[in-house]
Coordinates of N, CA, C and O and ligand atoms in Angstrom, one line a residue:
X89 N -16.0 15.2 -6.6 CA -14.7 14.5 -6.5 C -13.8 15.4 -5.5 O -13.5 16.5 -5.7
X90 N -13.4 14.7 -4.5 CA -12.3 15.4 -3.8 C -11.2 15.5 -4.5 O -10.6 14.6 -5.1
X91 N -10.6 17.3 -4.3 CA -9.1 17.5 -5.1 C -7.6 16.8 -4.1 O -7.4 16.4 -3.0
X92 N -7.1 17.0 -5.0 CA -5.7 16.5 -4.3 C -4.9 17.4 -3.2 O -4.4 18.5 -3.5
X93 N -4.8 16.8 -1.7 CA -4.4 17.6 -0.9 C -3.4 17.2 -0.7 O -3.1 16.0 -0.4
X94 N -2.3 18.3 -1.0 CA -0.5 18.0 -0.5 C -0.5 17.9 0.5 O 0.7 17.8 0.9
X95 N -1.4 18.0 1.5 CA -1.1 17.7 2.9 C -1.6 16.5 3.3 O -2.0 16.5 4.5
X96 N -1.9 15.4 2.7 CA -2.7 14.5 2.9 C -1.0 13.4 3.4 O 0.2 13.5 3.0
X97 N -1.6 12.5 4.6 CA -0.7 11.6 5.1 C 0.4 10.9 3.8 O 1.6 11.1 3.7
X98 N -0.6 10.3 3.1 CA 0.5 9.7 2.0 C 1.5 10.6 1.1 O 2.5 10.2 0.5
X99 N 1.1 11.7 1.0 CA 1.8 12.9 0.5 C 2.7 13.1 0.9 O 3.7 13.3 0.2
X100 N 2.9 13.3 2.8 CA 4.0 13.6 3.6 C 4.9 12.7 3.6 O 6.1 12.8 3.5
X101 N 3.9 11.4 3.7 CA 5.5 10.1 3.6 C 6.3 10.2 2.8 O 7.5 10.2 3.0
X102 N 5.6 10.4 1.4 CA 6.6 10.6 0.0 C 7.6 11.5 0.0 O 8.6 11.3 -0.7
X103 N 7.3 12.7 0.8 CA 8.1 13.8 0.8 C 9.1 13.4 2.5 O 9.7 14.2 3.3
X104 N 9.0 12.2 2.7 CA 9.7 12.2 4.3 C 9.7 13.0 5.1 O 10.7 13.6 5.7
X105 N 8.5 13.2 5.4 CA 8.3 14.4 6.3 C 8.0 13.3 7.4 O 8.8 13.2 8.4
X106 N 6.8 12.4 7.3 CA 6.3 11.2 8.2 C 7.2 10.1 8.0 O 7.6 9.8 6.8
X107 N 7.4 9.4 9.0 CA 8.5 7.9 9.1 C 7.4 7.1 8.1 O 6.5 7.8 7.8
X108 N 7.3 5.9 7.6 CA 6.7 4.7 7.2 C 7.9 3.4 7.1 O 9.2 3.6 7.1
X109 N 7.3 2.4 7.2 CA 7.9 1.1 7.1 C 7.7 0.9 5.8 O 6.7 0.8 5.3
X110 N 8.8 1.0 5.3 CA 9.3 0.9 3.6 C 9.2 -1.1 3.4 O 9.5 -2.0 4.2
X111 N 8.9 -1.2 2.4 CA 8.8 -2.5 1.9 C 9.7 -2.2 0.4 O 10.8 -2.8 0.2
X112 N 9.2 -1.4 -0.4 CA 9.5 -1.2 -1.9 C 10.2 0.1 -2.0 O 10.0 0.8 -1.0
X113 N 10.9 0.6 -3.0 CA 10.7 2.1 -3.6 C 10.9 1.9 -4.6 O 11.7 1.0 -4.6
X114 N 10.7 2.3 -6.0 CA 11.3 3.0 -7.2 C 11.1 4.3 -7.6 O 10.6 5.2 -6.9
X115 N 11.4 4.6 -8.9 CA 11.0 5.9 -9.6 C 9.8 6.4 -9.3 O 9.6 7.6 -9.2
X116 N 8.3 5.2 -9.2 CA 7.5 5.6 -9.5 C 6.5 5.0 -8.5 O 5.3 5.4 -8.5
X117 N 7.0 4.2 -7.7 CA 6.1 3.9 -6.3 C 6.8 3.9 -5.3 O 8.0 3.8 -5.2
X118 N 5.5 3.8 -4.0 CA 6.7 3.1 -3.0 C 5.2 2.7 -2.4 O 4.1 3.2 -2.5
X119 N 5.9 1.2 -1.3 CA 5.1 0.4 -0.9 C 5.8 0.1 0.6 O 7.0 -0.3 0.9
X120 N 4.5 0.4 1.4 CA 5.2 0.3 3.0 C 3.5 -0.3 3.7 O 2.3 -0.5 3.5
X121 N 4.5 -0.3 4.9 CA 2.9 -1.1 5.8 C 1.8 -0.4 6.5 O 2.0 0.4 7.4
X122 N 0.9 -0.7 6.2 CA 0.0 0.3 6.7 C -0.1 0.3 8.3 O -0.1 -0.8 8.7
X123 N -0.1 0.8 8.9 CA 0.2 1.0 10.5 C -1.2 0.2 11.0 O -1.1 -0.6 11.9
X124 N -2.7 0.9 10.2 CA -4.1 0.2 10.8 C -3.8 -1.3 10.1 O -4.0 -1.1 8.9
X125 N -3.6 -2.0 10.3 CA -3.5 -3.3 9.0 C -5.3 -4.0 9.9 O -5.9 -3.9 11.0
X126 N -5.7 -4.8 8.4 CA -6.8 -5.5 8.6 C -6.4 -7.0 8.6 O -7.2 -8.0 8.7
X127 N -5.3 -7.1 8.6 CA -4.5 -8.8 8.5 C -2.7 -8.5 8.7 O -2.3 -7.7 7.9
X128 N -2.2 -8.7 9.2 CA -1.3 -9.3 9.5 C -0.2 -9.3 8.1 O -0.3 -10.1 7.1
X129 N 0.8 -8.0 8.4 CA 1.4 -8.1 7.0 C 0.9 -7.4 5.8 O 1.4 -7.7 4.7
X130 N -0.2 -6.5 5.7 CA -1.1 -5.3 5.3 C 0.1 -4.3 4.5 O 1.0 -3.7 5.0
X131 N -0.2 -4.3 3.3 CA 0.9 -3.1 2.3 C 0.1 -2.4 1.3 O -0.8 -2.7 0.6
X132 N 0.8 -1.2 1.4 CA -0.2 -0.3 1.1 C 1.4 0.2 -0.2 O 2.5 0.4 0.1
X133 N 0.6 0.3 -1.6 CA 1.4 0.6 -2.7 C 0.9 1.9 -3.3 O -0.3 1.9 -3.6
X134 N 1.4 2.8 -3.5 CA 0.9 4.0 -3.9 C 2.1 4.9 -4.5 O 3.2 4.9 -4.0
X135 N 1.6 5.7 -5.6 CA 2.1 6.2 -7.0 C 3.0 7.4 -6.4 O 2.6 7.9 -5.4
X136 N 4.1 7.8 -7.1 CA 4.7 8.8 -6.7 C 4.1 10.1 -7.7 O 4.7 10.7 -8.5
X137 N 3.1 10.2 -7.4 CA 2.1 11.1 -8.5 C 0.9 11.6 -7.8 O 0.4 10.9 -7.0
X138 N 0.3 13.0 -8.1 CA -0.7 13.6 -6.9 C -2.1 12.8 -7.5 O -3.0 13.4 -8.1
X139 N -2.2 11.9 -7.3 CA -3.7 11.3 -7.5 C -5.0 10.7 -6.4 O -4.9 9.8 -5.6
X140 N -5.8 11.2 -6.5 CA -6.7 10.9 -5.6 C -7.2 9.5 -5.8 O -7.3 8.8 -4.8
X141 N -7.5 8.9 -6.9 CA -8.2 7.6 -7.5 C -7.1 7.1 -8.5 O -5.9 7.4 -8.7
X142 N -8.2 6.2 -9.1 CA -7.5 5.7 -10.6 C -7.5 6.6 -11.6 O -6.4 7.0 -12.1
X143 N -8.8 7.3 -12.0 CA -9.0 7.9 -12.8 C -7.6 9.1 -12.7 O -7.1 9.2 -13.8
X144 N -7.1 9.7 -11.9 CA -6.1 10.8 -12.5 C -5.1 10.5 -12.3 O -4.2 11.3 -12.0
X145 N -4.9 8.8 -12.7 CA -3.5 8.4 -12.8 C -3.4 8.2 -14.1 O -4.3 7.8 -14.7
X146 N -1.7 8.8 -15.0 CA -1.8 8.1 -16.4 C -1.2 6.8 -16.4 O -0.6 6.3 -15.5
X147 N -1.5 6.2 -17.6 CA -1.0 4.4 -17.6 C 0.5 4.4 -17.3 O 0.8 3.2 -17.4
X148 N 1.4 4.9 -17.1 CA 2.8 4.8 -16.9 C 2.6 4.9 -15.1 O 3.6 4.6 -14.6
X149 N 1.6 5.1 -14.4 CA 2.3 4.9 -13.4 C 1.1 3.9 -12.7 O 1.4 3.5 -11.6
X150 N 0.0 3.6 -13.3 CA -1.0 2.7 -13.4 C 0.1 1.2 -13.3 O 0.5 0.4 -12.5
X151 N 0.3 1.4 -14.5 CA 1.2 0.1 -14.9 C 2.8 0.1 -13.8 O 3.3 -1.0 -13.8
X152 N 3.2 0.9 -13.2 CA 4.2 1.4 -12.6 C 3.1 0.8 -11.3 O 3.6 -0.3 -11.1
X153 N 2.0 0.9 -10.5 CA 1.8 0.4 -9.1 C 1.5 -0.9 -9.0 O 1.6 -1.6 -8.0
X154 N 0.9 -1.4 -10.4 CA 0.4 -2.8 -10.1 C 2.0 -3.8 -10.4 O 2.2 -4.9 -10.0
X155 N 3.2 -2.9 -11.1 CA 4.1 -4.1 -11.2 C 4.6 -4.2 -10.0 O 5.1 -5.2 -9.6
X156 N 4.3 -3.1 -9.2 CA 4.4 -3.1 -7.9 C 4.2 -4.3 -6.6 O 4.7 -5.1 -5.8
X157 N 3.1 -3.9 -7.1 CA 1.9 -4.8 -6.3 C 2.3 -6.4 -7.0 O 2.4 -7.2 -6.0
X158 N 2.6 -7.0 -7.9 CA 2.8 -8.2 -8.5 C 4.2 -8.8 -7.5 O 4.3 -9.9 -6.9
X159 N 5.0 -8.1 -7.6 CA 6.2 -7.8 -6.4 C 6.1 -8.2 -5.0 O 6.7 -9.0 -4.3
X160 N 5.2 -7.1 -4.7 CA 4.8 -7.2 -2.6 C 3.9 -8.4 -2.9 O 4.6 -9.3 -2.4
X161 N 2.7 -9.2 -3.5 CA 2.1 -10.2 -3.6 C 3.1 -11.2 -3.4 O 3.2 -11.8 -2.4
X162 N 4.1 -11.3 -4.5 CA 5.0 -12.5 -4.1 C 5.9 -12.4 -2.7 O 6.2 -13.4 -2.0
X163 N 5.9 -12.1 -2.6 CA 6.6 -11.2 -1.4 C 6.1 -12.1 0.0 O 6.6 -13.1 0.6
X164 N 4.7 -11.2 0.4 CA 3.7 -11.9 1.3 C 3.2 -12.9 1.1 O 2.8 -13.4 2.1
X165 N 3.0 -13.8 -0.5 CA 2.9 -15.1 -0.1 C 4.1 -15.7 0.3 O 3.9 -16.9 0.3
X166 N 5.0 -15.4 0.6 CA 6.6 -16.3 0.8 C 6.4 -16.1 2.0 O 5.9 -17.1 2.4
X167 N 6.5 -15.1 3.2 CA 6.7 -14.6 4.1 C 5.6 -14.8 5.3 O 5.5 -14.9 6.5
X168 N 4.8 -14.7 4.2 CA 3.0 -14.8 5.7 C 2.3 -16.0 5.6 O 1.4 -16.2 6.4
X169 N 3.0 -17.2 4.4 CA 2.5 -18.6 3.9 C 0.9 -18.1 3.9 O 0.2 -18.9 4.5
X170 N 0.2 -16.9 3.3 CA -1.1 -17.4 2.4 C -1.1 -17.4 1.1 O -0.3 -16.8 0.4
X171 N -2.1 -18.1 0.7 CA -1.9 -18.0 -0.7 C -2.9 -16.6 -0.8 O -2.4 -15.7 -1.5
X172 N -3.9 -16.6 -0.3 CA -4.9 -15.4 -0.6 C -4.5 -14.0 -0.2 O -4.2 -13.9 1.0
X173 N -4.4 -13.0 -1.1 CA -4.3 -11.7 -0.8 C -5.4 -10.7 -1.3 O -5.7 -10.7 -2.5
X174 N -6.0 -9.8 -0.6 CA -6.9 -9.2 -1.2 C -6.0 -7.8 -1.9 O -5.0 -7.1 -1.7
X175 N -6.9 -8.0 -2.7 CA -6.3 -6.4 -3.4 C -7.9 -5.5 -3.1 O -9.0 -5.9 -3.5
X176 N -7.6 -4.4 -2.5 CA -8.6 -3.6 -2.5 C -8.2 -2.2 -2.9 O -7.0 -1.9 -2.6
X177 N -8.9 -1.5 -3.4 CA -9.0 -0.1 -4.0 C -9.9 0.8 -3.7 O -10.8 0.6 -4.5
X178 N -10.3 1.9 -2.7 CA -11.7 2.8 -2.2 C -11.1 3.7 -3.1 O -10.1 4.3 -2.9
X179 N -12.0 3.8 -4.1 CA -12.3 5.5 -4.8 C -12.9 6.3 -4.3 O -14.0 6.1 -4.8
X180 N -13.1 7.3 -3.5 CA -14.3 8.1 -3.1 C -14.3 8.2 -1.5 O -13.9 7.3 -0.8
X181 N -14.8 9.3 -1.0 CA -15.6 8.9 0.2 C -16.5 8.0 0.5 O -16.3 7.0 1.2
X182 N -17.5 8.2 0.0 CA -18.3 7.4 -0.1 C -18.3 5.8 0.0 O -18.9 5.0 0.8
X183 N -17.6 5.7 -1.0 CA -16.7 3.8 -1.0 C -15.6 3.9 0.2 O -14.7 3.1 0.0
X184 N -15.5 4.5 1.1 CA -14.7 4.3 2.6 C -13.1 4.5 2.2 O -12.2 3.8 2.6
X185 N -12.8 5.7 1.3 CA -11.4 6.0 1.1 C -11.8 7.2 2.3 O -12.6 8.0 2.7
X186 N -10.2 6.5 2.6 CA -9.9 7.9 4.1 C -8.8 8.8 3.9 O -8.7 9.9 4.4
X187 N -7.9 8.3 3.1 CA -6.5 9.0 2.2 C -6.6 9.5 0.9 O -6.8 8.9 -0.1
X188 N -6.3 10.6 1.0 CA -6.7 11.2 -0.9 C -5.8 11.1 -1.5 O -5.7 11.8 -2.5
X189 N -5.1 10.2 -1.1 CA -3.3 9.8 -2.4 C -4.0 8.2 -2.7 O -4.7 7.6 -2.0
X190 N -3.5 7.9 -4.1 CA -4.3 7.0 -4.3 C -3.4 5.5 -3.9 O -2.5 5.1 -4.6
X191 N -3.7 4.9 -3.2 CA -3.6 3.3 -2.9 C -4.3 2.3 -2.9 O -5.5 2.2 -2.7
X192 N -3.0 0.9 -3.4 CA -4.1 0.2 -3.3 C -3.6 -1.0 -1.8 O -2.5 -1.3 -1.5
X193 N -4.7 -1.3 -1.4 CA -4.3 -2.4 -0.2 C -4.1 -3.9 -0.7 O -5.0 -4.6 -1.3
X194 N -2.7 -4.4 -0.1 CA -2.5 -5.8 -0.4 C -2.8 -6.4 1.0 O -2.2 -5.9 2.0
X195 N -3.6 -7.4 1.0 CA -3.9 -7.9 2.4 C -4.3 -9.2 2.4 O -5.3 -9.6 1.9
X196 N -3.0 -10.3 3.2 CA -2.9 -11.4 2.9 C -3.9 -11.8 4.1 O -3.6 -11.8 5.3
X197 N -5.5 -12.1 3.3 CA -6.3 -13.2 4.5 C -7.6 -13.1 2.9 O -7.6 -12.6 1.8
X198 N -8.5 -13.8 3.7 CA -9.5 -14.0 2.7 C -10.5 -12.7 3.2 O -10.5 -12.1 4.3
X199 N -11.4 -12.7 2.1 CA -12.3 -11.1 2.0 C -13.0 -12.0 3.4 O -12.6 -11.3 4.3
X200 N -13.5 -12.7 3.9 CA -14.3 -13.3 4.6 C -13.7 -13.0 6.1 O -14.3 -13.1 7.1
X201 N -12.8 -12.6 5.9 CA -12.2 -11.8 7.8 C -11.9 -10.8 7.9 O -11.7 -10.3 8.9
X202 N -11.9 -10.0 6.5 CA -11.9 -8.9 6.9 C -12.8 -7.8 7.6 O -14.0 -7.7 7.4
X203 N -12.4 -7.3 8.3 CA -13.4 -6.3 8.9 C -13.4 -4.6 8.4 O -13.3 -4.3 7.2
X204 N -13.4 -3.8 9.4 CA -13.1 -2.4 9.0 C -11.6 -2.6 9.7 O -11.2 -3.5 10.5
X205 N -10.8 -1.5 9.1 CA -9.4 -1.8 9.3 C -9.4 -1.1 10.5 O -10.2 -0.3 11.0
X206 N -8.1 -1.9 11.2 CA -8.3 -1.2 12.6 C -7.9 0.0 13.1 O -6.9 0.6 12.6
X207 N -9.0 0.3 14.6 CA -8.6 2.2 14.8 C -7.7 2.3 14.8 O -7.3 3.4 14.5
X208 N -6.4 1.2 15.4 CA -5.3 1.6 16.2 C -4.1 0.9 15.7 O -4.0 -0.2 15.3
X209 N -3.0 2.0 15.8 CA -1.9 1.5 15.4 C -1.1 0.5 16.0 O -1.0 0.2 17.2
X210 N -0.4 -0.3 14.4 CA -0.1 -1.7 15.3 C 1.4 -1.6 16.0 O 2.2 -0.7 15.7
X211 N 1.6 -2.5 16.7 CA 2.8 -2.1 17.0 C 4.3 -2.4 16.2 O 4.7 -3.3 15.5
X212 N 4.6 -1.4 16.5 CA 5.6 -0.9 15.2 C 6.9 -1.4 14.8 O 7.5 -1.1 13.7
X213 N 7.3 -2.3 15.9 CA 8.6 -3.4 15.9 C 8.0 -4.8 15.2 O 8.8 -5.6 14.8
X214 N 7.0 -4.9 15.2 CA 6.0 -5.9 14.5 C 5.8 -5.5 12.9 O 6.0 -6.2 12.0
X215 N 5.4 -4.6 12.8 CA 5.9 -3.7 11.6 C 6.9 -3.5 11.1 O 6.8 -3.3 9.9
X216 N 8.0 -3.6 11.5 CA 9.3 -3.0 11.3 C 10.0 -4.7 10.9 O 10.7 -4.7 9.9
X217 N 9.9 -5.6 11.4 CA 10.4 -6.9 11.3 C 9.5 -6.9 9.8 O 10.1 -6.5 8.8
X218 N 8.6 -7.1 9.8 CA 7.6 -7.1 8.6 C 8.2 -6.6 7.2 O 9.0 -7.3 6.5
X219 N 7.9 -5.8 7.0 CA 8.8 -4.3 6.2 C 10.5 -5.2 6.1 O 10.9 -5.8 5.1
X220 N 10.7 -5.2 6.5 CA 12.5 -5.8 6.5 C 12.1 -7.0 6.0 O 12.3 -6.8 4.8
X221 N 11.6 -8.5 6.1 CA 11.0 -9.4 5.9 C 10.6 -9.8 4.6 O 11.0 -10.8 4.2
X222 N 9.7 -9.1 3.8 CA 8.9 -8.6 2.6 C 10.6 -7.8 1.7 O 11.3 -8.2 0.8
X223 N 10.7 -6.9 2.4 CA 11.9 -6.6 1.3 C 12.8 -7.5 1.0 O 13.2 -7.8 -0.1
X224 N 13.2 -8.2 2.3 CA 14.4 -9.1 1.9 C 14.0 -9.8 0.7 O 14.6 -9.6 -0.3
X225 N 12.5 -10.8 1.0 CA 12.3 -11.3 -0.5 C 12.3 -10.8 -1.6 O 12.6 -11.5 -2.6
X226 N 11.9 -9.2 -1.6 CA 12.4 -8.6 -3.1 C 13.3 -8.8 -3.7 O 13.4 -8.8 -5.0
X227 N 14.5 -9.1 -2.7 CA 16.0 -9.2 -3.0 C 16.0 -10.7 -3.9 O 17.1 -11.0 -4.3
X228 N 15.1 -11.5 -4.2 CA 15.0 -12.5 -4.9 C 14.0 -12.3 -5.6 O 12.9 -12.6 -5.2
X229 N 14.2 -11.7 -6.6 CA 13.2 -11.5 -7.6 C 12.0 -13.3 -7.8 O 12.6 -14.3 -7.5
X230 N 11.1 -13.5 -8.1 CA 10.6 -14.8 -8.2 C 9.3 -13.9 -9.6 O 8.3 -14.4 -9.7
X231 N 9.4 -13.0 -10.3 CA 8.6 -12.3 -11.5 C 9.2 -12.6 -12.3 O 10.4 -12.4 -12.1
X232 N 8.7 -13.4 -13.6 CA 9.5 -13.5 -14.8 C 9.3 -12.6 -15.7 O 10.0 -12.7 -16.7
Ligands
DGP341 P1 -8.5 3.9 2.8 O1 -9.5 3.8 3.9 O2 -8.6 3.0 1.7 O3 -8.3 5.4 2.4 O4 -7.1 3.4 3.5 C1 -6.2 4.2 4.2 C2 -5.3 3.3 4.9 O5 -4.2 4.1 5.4 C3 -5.9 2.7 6.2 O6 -5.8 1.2 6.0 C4 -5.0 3.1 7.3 C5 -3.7 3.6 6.6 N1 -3.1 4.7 7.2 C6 -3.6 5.9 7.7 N2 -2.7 6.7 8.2 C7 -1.5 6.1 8.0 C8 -0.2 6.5 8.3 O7 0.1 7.5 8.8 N3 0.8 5.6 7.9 C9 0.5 4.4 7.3 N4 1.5 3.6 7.0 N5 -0.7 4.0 7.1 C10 -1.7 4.8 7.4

Protein backbone atom coordinates (compact mmCIF):
# COMPACT_ATOMS: atom_id res chain seq x y z
CA UNK A 1 0.00 0.00 0.00
CA UNK A 2 1.23 3.39 -0.76
CA UNK A 3 1.56 5.75 2.48
CA UNK A 4 0.02 9.10 2.57
CA UNK A 5 2.13 11.85 0.94
CA UNK A 6 1.50 15.57 2.25
CA UNK A 7 2.86 16.57 -0.74
CA UNK A 8 0.59 14.92 -3.01
CA UNK A 9 -1.50 17.46 -5.43
CA UNK A 10 -4.80 17.01 -3.62
CA UNK A 11 -3.05 17.76 -0.31
CA UNK A 12 -1.75 21.08 -1.54
CA UNK A 13 -5.24 22.23 -2.81
CA UNK A 14 -6.68 21.60 0.67
CA UNK A 15 -3.95 23.53 2.20
CA UNK A 16 -4.27 26.45 -0.73
CA UNK A 17 -1.12 26.22 -1.65
CA UNK A 18 -2.51 25.05 -5.54
CA UNK A 19 -5.52 27.21 -7.10
CA UNK A 20 -8.63 24.56 -7.94
CA UNK A 21 -12.11 25.37 -9.27
CA UNK A 22 -14.10 24.98 -6.12
CA UNK A 23 -17.71 23.58 -6.68
CA UNK A 24 -18.39 22.54 -2.81
CA UNK A 25 -16.55 23.06 0.61
CA UNK A 26 -17.56 21.99 4.13
CA UNK A 27 -15.98 20.91 7.35
CA UNK A 28 -15.28 17.73 5.81
CA UNK A 29 -14.90 17.92 1.98
CA UNK A 30 -14.39 19.83 -0.80
CA UNK A 31 -15.34 19.22 -4.36
CA UNK A 32 -13.80 21.05 -7.41
CA UNK A 33 -13.08 20.16 -11.17
CA UNK A 34 -10.70 18.12 -12.14
CA UNK A 35 -8.52 20.09 -14.69
CA UNK A 36 -7.91 16.37 -16.96
CA UNK A 37 -11.82 15.83 -17.06
CA UNK A 38 -12.98 12.60 -19.08
CA UNK A 39 -16.42 14.40 -19.88
CA UNK A 40 -17.35 17.64 -19.78
CA UNK A 41 -18.18 18.92 -16.19
CA UNK A 42 -15.77 16.12 -14.43
CA UNK A 43 -15.78 16.67 -10.22
CA UNK A 44 -13.58 15.33 -8.21
CA UNK A 45 -14.84 15.15 -4.20
CA UNK A 46 -12.31 14.40 -1.72
CA UNK A 47 -12.16 14.15 2.28
CA UNK A 48 -10.49 16.72 4.28
CA UNK A 49 -8.58 13.84 5.90
CA UNK A 50 -4.97 12.22 4.95
CA UNK A 51 -6.36 9.12 3.17
CA UNK A 52 -5.03 7.28 0.36
CA UNK A 53 -8.24 4.83 -0.43
CA UNK A 54 -11.42 3.92 1.33
CA UNK A 55 -9.96 1.74 3.60
CA UNK A 56 -8.24 4.64 5.87
CA UNK A 57 -11.19 6.66 5.84
CA UNK A 58 -13.46 6.54 9.17
CA UNK A 59 -17.33 6.49 8.48
CA UNK A 60 -17.75 10.15 9.54
CA UNK A 61 -16.02 11.30 6.63
CA UNK A 62 -17.01 8.26 4.33
CA UNK A 63 -20.50 9.32 5.01
CA UNK A 64 -19.23 13.11 4.91
CA UNK A 65 -17.95 12.56 0.82
CA UNK A 66 -20.75 10.65 -0.51
CA UNK A 67 -23.34 13.38 1.01
CA UNK A 68 -21.14 15.19 -0.90
CA UNK A 69 -21.20 13.55 -4.02
CA UNK A 70 -25.38 13.17 -3.64
CA UNK A 71 -25.03 17.10 -3.84
CA UNK A 72 -22.51 17.69 -7.03
CA UNK A 73 -24.75 14.60 -8.76
CA UNK A 74 -27.80 16.85 -8.49
CA UNK A 75 -25.91 19.59 -9.36
CA UNK A 76 -24.51 18.19 -12.87
CA UNK A 77 -27.63 16.62 -13.69
CA UNK A 78 -29.30 20.28 -13.69
CA UNK A 79 -26.48 21.93 -15.30
CA UNK A 80 -24.92 19.30 -18.03
CA UNK A 81 -28.86 17.84 -18.75
CA UNK A 82 -27.40 14.08 -18.28
CA UNK A 83 -29.04 11.86 -16.44
CA UNK A 84 -25.91 9.42 -16.27
CA UNK A 85 -23.03 10.15 -14.02
CA UNK A 86 -20.34 7.78 -13.37
CA UNK A 87 -19.00 7.54 -10.05
CA UNK A 88 -15.55 6.01 -10.16
CA UNK A 89 -13.14 5.26 -7.33
CA UNK A 90 -9.12 3.80 -8.21
CA UNK A 91 -7.75 2.25 -5.02
CA UNK A 92 -4.19 1.48 -5.81
CA UNK A 93 -1.66 1.86 -8.40
CA UNK A 94 -2.36 -0.77 -9.94
CA UNK A 95 -6.34 0.01 -10.45
CA UNK A 96 -4.86 3.46 -12.30
CA UNK A 97 -5.03 5.84 -9.11
CA UNK A 98 -2.47 8.65 -9.88
CA UNK A 99 -3.32 10.85 -6.65
CA UNK A 100 -2.74 9.44 -3.19
CA UNK A 101 -5.58 11.61 -1.46
CA UNK A 102 -8.48 9.70 -1.73
CA UNK A 103 -11.31 10.76 -4.46
CA UNK A 104 -13.97 9.92 -5.91
CA UNK A 105 -14.79 10.99 -9.74
CA UNK A 106 -18.22 12.26 -10.72
CA UNK A 107 -18.46 12.17 -14.43
CA UNK A 108 -21.57 13.08 -16.30
CA UNK A 109 -21.43 10.69 -19.62
CA UNK A 110 -22.00 6.96 -19.77
CA UNK A 111 -19.04 4.28 -18.88
CA UNK A 112 -19.28 3.53 -22.68
CA UNK A 113 -17.14 7.03 -23.67
CA UNK A 114 -15.12 7.03 -21.38
CA UNK A 115 -11.64 6.75 -22.15
CA UNK A 116 -8.33 7.36 -20.15
CA UNK A 117 -8.75 10.82 -18.69
CA UNK A 118 -7.10 13.32 -20.62
CA UNK A 119 -3.20 14.28 -20.65
CA UNK A 120 -4.00 17.78 -20.92
CA UNK A 121 -5.38 20.45 -19.11
CA UNK A 122 -8.74 21.77 -19.97
CA UNK A 123 -9.16 25.17 -20.50
CA UNK A 124 -9.65 26.91 -17.43
CA UNK A 125 -12.37 29.73 -18.13
CA UNK A 126 -14.38 26.60 -19.26
CA UNK A 127 -13.64 25.33 -15.94
CA UNK A 128 -14.16 28.29 -14.11
CA UNK A 129 -17.85 29.01 -15.70
CA UNK A 130 -18.37 25.27 -14.76
CA UNK A 131 -17.37 25.41 -11.00
CA UNK A 132 -19.60 28.75 -10.67
CA UNK A 133 -22.50 26.91 -12.56
CA UNK A 134 -22.67 23.60 -10.29
CA UNK A 135 -22.30 25.84 -7.21
CA UNK A 136 -24.92 28.10 -8.06
CA UNK A 137 -27.20 25.04 -8.03
CA UNK A 138 -26.04 24.12 -4.57
CA UNK A 139 -27.54 27.37 -3.72
CA UNK A 140 -30.94 25.34 -4.27
CA UNK A 141 -30.68 22.60 -2.34
CA UNK A 142 -33.03 19.78 -4.40
CA UNK A 143 -31.79 16.63 -1.35
CA UNK A 144 -34.46 15.88 0.93
P1 LIG B 1 -6.87 9.08 -10.41
O1 LIG B 1 -6.22 8.62 -11.68
O2 LIG B 1 -8.14 8.32 -10.06
O3 LIG B 1 -5.88 9.16 -9.26
O4 LIG B 1 -7.37 10.55 -10.72
C1 LIG B 1 -6.62 11.71 -10.53
C2 LIG B 1 -7.37 12.82 -11.21
O5 LIG B 1 -6.85 14.04 -10.76
C3 LIG B 1 -7.25 12.83 -12.73
O6 LIG B 1 -8.54 12.72 -13.32
C4 LIG B 1 -6.63 14.17 -13.06
C5 LIG B 1 -6.85 14.97 -11.81
N1 LIG B 1 -5.81 15.93 -11.49
C6 LIG B 1 -4.47 15.71 -11.49
N2 LIG B 1 -3.81 16.81 -11.11
C7 LIG B 1 -4.76 17.74 -10.82
C8 LIG B 1 -4.71 19.09 -10.36
O7 LIG B 1 -3.66 19.67 -10.13
N3 LIG B 1 -5.90 19.73 -10.18
C9 LIG B 1 -7.10 19.12 -10.44
N4 LIG B 1 -8.20 19.86 -10.25
N5 LIG B 1 -7.19 17.86 -10.88
C10 LIG B 1 -6.03 17.19 -11.06
Amino acid sequence: MQPYDQNNIFAKILRGEIPCHKVYEDNHTLAFMDVMPQAKGHVLVIPKFEAVELTDMNSEFIQAVFSTAQKIICAQRKVLQREGIVQLQLSGKEAGQSVFHYHIHLIPASVHELGKHEGRVADQSELATLAAQLSAELDQPTIK
